mmCIF file of C-alpha atoms in Angstrom:
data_model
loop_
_atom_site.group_PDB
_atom_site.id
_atom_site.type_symbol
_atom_site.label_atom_id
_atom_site.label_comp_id
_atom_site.label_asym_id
_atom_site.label_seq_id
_atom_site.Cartn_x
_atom_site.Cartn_y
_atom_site.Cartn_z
ATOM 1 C CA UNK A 1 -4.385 18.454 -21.132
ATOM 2 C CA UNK A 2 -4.236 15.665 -23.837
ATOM 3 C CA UNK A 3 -0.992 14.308 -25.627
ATOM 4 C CA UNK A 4 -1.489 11.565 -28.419
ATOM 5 C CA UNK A 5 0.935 8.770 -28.098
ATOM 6 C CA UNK A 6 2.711 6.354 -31.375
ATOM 7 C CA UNK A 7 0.043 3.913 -32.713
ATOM 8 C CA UNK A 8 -3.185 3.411 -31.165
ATOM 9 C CA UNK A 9 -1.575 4.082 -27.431
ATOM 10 C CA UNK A 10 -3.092 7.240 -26.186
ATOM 11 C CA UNK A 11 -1.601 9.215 -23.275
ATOM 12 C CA UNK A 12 -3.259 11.972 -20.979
ATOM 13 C CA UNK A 13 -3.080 13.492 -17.930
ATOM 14 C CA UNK A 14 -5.804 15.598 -16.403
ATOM 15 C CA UNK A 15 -7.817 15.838 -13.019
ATOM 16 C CA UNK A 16 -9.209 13.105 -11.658
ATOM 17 C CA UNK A 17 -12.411 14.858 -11.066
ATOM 18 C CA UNK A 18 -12.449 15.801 -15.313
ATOM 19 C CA UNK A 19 -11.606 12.128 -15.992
ATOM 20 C CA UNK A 20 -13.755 10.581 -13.491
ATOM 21 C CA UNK A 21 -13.230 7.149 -11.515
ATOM 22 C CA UNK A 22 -15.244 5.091 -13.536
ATOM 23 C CA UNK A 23 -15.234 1.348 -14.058
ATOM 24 C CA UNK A 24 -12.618 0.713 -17.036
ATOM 25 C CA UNK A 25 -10.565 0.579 -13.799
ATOM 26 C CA UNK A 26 -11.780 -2.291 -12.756
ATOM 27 C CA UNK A 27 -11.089 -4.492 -15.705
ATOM 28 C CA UNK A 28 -7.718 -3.299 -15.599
ATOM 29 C CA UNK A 29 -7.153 -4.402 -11.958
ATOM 30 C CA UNK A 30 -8.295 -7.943 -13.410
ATOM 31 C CA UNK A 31 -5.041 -7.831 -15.577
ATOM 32 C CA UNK A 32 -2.917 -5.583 -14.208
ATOM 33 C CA UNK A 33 1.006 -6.931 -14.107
ATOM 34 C CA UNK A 34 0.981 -6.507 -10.344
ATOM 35 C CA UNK A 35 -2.235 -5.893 -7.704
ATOM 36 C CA UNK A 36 -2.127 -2.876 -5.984
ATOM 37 C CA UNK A 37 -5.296 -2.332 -4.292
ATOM 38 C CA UNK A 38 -4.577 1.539 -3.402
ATOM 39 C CA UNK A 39 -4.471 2.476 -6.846
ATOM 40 C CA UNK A 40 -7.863 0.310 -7.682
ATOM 41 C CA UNK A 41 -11.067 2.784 -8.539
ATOM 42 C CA UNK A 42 -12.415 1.882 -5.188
ATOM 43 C CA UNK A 43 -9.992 3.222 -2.730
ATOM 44 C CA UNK A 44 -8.964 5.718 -5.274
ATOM 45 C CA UNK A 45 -12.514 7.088 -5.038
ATOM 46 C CA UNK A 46 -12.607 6.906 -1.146
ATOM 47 C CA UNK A 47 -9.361 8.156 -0.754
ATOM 48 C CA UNK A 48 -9.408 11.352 -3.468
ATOM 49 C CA UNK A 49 -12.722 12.253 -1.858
ATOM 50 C CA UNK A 50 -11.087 12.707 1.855
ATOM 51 C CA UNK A 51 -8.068 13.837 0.963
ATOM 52 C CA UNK A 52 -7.867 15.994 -1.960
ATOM 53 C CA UNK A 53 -10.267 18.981 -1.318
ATOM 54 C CA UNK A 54 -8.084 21.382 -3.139
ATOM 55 C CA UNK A 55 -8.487 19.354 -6.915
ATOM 56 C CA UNK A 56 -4.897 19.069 -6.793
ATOM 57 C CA UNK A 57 -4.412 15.504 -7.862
ATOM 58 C CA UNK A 58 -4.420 14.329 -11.755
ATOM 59 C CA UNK A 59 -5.103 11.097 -13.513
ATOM 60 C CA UNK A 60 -2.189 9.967 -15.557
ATOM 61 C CA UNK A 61 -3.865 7.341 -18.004
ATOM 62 C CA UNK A 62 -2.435 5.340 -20.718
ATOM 63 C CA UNK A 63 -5.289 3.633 -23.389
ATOM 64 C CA UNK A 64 -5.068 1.488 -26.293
ATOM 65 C CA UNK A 65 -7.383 1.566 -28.748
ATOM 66 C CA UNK A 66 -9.856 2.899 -25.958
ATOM 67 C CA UNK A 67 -9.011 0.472 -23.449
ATOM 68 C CA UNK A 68 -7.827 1.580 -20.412
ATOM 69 C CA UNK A 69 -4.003 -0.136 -20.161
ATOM 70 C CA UNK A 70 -2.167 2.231 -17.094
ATOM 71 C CA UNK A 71 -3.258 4.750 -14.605
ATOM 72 C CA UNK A 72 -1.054 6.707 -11.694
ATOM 73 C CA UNK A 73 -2.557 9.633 -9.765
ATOM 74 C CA UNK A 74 -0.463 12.686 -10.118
ATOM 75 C CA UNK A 75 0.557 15.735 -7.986
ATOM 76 C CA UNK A 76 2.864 19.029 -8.725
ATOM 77 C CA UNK A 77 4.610 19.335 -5.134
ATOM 78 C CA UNK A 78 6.570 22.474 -4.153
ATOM 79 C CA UNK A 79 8.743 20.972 -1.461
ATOM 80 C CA UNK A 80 10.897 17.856 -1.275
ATOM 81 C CA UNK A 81 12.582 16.443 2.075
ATOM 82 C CA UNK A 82 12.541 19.584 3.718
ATOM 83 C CA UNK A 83 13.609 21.581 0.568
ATOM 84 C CA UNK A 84 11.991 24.007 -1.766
ATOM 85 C CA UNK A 85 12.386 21.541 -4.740
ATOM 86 C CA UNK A 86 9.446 21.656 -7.167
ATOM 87 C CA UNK A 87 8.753 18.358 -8.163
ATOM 88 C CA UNK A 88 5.846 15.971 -9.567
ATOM 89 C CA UNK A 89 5.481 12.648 -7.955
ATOM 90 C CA UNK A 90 3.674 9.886 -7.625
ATOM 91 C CA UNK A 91 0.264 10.825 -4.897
ATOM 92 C CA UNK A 92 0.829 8.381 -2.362
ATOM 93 C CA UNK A 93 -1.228 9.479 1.094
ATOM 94 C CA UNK A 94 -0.429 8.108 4.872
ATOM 95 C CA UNK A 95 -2.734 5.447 4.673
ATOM 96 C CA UNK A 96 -2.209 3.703 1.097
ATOM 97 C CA UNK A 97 1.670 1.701 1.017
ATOM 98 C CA UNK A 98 1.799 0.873 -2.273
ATOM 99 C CA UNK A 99 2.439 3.220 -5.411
ATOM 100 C CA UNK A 100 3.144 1.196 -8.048
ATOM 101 C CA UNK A 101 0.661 2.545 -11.152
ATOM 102 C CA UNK A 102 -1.689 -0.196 -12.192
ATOM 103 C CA UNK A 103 -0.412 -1.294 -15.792
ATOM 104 C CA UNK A 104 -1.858 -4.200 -17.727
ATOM 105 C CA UNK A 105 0.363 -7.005 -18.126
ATOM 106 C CA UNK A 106 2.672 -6.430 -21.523
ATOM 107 C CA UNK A 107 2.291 -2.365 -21.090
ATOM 108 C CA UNK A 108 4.991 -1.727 -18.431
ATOM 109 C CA UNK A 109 7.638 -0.263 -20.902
ATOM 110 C CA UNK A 110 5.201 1.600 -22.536
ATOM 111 C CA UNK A 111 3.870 3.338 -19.740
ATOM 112 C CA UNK A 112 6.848 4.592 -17.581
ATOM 113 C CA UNK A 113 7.999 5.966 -21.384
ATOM 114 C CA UNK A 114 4.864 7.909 -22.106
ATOM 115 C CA UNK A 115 4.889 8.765 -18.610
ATOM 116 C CA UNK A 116 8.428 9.995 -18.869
ATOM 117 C CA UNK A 117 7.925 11.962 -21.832
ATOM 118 C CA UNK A 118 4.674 13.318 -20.516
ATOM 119 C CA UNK A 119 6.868 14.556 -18.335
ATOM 120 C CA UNK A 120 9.549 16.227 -20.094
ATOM 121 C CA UNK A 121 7.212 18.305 -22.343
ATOM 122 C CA UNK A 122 5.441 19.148 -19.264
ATOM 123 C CA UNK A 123 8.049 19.958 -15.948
ATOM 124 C CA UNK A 124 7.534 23.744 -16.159
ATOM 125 C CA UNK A 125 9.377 24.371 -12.878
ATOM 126 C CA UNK A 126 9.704 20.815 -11.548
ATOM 127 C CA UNK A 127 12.836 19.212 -11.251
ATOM 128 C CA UNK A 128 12.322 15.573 -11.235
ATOM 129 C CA UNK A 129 9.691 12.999 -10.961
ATOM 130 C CA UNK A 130 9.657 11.234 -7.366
ATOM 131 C CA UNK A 131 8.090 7.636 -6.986
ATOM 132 C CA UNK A 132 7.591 6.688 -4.112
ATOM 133 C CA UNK A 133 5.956 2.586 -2.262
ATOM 134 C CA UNK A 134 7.383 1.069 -5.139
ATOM 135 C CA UNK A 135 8.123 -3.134 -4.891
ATOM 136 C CA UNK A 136 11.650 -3.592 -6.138
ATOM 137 C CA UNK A 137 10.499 -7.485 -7.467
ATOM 138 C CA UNK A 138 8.490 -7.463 -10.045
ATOM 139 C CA UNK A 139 8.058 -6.461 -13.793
ATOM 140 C CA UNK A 140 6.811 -2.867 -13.356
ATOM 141 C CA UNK A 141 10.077 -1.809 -11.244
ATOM 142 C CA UNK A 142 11.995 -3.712 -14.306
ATOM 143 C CA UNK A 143 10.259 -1.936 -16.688
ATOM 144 C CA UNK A 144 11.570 1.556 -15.071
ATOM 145 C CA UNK A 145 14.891 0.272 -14.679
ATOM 146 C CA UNK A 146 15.047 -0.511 -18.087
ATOM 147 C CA UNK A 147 13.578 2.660 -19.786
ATOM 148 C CA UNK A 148 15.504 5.370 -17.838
ATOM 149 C CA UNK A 149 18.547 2.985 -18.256
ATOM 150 C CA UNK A 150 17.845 3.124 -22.382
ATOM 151 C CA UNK A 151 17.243 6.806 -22.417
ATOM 152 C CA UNK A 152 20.468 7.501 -19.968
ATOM 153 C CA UNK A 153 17.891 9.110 -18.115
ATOM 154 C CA UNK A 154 19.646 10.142 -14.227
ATOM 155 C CA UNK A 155 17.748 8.355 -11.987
ATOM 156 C CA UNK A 156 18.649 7.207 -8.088
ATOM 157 C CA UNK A 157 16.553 4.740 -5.430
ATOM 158 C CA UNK A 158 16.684 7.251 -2.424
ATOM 159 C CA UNK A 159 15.155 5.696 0.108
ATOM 160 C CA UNK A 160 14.978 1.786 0.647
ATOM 161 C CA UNK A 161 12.954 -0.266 3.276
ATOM 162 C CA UNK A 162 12.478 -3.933 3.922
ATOM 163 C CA UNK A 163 8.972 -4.664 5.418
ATOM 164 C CA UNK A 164 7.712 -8.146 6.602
ATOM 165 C CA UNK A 165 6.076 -9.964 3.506
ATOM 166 C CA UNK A 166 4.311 -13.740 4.228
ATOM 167 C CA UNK A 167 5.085 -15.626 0.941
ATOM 168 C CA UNK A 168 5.414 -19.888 1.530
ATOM 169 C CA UNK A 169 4.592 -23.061 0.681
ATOM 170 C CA UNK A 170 4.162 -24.275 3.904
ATOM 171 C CA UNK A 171 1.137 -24.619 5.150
ATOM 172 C CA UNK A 172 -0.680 -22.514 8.057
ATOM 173 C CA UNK A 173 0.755 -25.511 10.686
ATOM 174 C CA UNK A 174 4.240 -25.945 8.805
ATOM 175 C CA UNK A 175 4.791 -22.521 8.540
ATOM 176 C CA UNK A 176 4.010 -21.540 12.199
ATOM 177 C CA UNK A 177 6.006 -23.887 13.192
ATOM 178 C CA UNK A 178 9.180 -23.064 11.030
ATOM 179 C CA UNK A 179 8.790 -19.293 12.108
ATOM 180 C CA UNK A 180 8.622 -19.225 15.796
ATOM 181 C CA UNK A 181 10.617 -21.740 18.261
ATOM 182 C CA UNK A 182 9.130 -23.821 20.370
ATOM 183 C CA UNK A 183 9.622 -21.808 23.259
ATOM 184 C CA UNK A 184 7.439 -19.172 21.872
ATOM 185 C CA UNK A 185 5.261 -21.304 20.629
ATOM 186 C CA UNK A 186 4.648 -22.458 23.968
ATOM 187 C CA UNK A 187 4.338 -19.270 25.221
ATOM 188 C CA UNK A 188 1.357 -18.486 22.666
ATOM 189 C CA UNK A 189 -0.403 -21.300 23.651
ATOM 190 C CA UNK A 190 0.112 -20.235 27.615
ATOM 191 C CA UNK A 191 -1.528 -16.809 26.472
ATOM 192 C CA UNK A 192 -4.025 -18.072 24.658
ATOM 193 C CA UNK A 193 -5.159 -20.184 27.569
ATOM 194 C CA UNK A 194 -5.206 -17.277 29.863
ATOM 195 C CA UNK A 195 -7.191 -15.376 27.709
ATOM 196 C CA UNK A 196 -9.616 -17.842 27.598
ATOM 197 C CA UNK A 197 -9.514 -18.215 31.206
ATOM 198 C CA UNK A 198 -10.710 -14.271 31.164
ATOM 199 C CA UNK A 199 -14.084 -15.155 29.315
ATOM 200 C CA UNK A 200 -15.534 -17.118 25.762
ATOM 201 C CA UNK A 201 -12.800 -16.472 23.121
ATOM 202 C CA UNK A 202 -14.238 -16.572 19.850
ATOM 203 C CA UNK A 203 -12.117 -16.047 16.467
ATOM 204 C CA UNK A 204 -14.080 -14.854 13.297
ATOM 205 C CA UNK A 205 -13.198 -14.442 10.005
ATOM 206 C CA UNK A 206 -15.777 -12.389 7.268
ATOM 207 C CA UNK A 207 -15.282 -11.640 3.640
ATOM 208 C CA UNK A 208 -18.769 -9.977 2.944
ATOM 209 C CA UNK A 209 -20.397 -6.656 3.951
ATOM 210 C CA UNK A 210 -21.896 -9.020 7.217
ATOM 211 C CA UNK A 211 -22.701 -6.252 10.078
ATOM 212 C CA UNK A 212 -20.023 -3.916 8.350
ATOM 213 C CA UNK A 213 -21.031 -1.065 10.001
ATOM 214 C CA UNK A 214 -20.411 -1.739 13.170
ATOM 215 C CA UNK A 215 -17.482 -3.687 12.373
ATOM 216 C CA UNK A 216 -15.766 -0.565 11.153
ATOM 217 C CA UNK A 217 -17.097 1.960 13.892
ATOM 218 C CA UNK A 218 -15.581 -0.706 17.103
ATOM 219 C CA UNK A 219 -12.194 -1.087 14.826
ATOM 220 C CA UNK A 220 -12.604 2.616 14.890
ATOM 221 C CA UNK A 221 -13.021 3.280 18.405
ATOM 222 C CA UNK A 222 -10.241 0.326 19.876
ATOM 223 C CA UNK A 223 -7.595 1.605 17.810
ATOM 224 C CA UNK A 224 -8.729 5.041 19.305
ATOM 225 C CA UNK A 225 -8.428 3.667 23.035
ATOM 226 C CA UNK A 226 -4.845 2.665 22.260
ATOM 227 C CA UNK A 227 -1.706 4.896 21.669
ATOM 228 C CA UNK A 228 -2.447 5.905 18.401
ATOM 229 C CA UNK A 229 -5.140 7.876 19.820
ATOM 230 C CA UNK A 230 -3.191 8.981 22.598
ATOM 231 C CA UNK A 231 -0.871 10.317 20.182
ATOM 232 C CA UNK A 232 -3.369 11.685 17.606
ATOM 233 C CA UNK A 233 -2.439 9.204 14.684
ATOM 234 C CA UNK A 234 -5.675 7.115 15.201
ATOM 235 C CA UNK A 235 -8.064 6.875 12.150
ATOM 236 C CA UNK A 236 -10.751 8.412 14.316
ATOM 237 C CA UNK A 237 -8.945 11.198 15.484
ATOM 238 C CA UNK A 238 -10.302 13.188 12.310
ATOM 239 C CA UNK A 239 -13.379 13.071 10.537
ATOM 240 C CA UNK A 240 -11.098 12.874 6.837
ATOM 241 C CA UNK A 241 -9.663 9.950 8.310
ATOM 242 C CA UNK A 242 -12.345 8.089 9.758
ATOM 243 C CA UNK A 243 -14.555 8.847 6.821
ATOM 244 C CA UNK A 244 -11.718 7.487 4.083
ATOM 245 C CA UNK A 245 -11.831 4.348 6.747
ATOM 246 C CA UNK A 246 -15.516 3.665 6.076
ATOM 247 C CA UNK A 247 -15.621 4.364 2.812
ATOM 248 C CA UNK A 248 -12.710 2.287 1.207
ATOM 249 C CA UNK A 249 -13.796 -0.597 3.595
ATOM 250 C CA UNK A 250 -17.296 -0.662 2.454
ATOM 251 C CA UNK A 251 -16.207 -0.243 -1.090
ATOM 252 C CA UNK A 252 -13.350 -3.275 -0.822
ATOM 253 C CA UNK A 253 -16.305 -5.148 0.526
ATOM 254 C CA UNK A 254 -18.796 -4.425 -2.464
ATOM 255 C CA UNK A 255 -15.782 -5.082 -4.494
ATOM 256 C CA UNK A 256 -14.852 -8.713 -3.255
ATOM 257 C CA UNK A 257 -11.312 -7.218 -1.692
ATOM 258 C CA UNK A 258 -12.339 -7.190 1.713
ATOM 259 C CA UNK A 259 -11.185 -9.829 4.558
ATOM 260 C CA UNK A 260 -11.876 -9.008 8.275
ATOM 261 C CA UNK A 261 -10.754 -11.166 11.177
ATOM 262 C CA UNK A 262 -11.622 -10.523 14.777
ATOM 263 C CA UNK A 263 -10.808 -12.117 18.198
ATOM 264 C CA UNK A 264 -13.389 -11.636 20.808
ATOM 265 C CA UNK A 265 -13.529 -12.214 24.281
ATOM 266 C CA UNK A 266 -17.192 -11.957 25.616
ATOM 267 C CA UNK A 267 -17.959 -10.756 22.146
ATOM 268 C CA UNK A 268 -15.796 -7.407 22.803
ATOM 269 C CA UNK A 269 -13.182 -7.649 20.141
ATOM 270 C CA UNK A 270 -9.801 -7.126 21.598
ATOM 271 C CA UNK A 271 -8.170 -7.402 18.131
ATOM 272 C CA UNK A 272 -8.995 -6.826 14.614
ATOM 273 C CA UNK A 273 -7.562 -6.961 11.276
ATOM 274 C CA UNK A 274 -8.279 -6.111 7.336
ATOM 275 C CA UNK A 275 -6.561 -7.783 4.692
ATOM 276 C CA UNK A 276 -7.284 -6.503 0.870
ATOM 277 C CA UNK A 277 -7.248 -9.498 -1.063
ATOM 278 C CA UNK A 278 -5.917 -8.517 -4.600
ATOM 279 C CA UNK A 279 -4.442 -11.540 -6.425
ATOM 280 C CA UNK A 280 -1.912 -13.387 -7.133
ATOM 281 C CA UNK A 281 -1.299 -10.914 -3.679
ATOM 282 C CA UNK A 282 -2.572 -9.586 -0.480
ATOM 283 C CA UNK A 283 -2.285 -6.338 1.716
ATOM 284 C CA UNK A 284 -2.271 -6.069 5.308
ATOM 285 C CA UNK A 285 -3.952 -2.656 5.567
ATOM 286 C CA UNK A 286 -4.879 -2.304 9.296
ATOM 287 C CA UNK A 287 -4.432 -3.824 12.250
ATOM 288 C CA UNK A 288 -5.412 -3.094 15.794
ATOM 289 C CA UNK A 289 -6.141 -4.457 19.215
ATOM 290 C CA UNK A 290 -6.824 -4.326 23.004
ATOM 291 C CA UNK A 291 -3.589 -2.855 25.358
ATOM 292 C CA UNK A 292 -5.783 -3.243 28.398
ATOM 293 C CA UNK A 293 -4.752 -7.240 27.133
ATOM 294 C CA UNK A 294 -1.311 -6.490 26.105
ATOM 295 C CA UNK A 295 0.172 -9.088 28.301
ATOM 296 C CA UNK A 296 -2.029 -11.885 26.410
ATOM 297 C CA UNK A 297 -0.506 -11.162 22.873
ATOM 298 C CA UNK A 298 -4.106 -10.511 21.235
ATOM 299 C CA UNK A 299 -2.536 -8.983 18.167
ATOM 300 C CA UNK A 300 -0.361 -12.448 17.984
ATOM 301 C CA UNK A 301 -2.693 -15.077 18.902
ATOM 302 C CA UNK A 302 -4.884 -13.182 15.802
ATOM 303 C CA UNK A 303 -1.692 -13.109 13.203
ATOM 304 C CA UNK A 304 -1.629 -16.899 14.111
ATOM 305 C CA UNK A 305 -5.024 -16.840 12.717
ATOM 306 C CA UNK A 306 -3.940 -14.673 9.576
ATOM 307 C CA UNK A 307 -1.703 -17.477 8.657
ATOM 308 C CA UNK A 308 -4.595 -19.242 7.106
ATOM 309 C CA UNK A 309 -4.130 -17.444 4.111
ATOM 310 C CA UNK A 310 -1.370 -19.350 3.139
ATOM 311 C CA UNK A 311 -4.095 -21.693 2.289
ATOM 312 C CA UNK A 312 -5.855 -19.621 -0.176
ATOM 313 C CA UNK A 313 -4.740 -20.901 -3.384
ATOM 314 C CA UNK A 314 -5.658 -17.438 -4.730
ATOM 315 C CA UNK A 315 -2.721 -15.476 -3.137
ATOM 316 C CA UNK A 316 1.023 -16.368 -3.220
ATOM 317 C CA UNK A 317 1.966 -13.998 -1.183
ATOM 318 C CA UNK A 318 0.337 -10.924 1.626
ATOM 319 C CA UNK A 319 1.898 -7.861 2.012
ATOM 320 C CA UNK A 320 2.198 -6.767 5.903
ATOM 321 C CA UNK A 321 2.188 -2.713 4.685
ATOM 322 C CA UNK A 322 3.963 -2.977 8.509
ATOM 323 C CA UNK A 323 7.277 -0.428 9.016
ATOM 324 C CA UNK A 324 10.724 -2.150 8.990
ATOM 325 C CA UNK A 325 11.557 -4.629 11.728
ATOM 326 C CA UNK A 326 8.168 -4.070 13.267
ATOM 327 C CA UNK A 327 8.101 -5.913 16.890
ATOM 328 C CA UNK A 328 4.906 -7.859 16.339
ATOM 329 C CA UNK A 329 4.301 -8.791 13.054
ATOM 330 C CA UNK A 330 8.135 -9.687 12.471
ATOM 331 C CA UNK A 331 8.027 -12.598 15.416
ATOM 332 C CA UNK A 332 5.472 -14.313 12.452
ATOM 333 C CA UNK A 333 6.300 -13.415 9.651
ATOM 334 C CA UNK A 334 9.624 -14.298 8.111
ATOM 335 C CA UNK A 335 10.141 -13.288 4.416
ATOM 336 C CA UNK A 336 10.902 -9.792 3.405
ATOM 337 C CA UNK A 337 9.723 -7.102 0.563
ATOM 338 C CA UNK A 338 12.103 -4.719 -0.832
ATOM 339 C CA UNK A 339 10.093 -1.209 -1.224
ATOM 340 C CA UNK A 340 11.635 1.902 -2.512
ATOM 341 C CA UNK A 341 11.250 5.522 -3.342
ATOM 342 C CA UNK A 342 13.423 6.771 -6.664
ATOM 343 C CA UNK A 343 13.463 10.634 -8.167
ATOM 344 C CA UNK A 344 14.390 10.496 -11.976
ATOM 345 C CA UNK A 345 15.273 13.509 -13.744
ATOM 346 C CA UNK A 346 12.943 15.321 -16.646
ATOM 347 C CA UNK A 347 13.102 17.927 -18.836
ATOM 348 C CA UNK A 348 16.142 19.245 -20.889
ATOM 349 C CA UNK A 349 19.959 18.511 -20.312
ATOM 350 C CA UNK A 350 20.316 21.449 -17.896
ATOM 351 C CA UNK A 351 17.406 20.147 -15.636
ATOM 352 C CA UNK A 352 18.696 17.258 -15.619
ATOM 353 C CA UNK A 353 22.631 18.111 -14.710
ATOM 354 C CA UNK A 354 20.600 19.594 -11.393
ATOM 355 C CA UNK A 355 18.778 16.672 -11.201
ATOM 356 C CA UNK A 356 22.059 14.577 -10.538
ATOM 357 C CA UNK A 357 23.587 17.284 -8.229
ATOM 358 C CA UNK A 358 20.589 17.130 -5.694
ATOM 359 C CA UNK A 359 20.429 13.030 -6.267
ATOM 360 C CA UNK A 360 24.215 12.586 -5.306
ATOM 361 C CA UNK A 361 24.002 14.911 -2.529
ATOM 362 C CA UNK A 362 21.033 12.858 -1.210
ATOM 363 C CA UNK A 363 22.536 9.488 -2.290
ATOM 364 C CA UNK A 364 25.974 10.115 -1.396
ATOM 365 C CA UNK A 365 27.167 8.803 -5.041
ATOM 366 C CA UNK A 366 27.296 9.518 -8.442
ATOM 367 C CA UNK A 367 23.676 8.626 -9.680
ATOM 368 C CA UNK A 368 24.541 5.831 -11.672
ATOM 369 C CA UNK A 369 20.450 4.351 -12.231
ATOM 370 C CA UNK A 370 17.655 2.009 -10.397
#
């Protein structure tokens, strides 16, 4: 379904295997107002293929004069936080942590308006839009503040989490130094020694497809070996899972967004780490290591490593994608990014009214905007 938008901006939404992932989304990554790799046509691709079998996610696009200015995948949900509220949000599966729509730089406004409206006309059943992995600093999350503000659209943040964010000046030296005491410093270096004392230690850092493969496949099976397979969370613990793994990997790599760092001890890696490197940012996406070495800190003495991205002059700032007040990465990393989830009301005046009854009752106030 097609809806023409004022002067040469052109608005549709439609499935995402009718409008294809084609490479007009990779120009607008290159000038996008803020890099989100999980919305960029490779991990889209790897990620729509593993985990939408039932067709059920749409492309939301925004063009101008052809050009392909804003995209957001789509999906019509039927429950919301336990409750049977129809709703269309924002897809946003286990294993992506940022939803922020890729918009060219200049376009925000536009877009969450089109999108809005898009909305309205079309809400059938659906009771509000839900957004959810959005950064609260930026100009996109501005832009939505400002256009449900202007169109007294109800709108609430109902759900906020800070989650460990490395953004300095420093460099890798000055800024390990500033973050952990000396004590713990110490301690790292006691590890480390330790370690070393168990076999060679060897730290390696790729950014090509170099032996890729088998990269992914021993990430793969040490994360496995840990609790996450224990508990049944581990990437290889389905064949969706470890198949989206390989794919958006080897795809980041062919697209230049791929950093992998290992630490090996006798050329076993006992911890391992991707980074998607998307600037002026970064994304920790996964991280894993050896509990058999637990007591050495591998999954530390490798962040110390990581910090040598402050030295990329490429990326201000990396994203850790880690939960709030996470154990390891927060001994490291000291800064902090404000993500949210928000549900803004659509349709007509009555739709709305119910919009603001379920948003206070979930809020616990009067839904007074972003």
């Amino acid at each position: 379904m097609a809806d023409t938008c004022p002067a040469e901006l052109h608005f549709t939404v439609q499935p995402w295997r009718t409008r294809g992932i084609d490479a007009a989304w990779d120009a607008l990554a290159q000038c996008a107002a803020e890099p989100n790799p999980f919305i960029e046509r490779w991990f889209m691709q790897a990620s729509l293929d593993a985990f939408d079998h039932a067709d059920e996610v749409q492309l939301a696009t925004l063009e101008h004069d052809g050009t392909l200015v804003g995209i957001i995948p789509l999906a019509r949900l039927n429950r919301y936080a336990g409750y049977p509220f129809p709703h269309i949000a924002g897809w946003v599966h286990y294993n992506a942590f940022c939803g922020a729509p890729l918009v060219a730089a200049g376009y925000e406004r536009a877009f969450w308006r089109e999108l809005l409206a898009w909305c309205d006309r079309h809400a059938g059943a659906r009771l509000f839009l839900h957004l959810s992995h959005l950064p609260v600093e930026g100009p996109l999350f501005a832009a939505l503040r400002d256009v449900t503000a202007s169109q007294h659209r109800p709108a609430a943040i109902v759900h906020r989490e800070e989650r460990a964010l490395l953004a300095s000046d420093l460099t890798p030296d000055a800024y390990f130094e500033a973050s952990m005491s000396g004590k713990k410093r110490k301690e790292l270096r006691r590890q480390a020694k330790r370690l070393s004392e168990e076999g060679a230690l060897r730290f390696e850092r790729l950014t090509d497809a170099t032996a890729l493969s088998d990269w992914i496949a021993r990430f793969l099976a040490l994360e496995q070996a840990g609790w996450k397979g224990a508990e049944g969370s581990a990437l290889a613990c389905t064949n969706d899972t470890r198949q989206f793994f390989r794919d958006a990997l080897s795809a980041a790599a062919v697209a230049g967004r791929l950093e992998r760092l290992a630490l090996y001890l006798d050329e076993r890696p006992i911890a391992m780490l991707a980074n998607f490197i998307t600037p002026p940012g970064a994304y920790s996406f996964k991280t894993t290591f050896d509990e058999d070495y637990a007591r050495y800190s591998p999954g530390v003495l490798l962040q110390r490593e990581n910090l040598d991205i402050l030295a990329n002059d490429a990326v201000a700032w990396c994203d850790s994608c880690a939960a709030a007040d996470h154990p390891m990465i927060e001994r490291i990393w000291r800064e902090k990014r404000l993500v949210v989830r928000v549900s803004i009301a659509i349709g007509g005046q009555a739709r709305r009214t119910l919009c603001k009854a379920i948003l206070r009752a979930e809020t616990g106030a009067f839904p007074k905007g972003l």
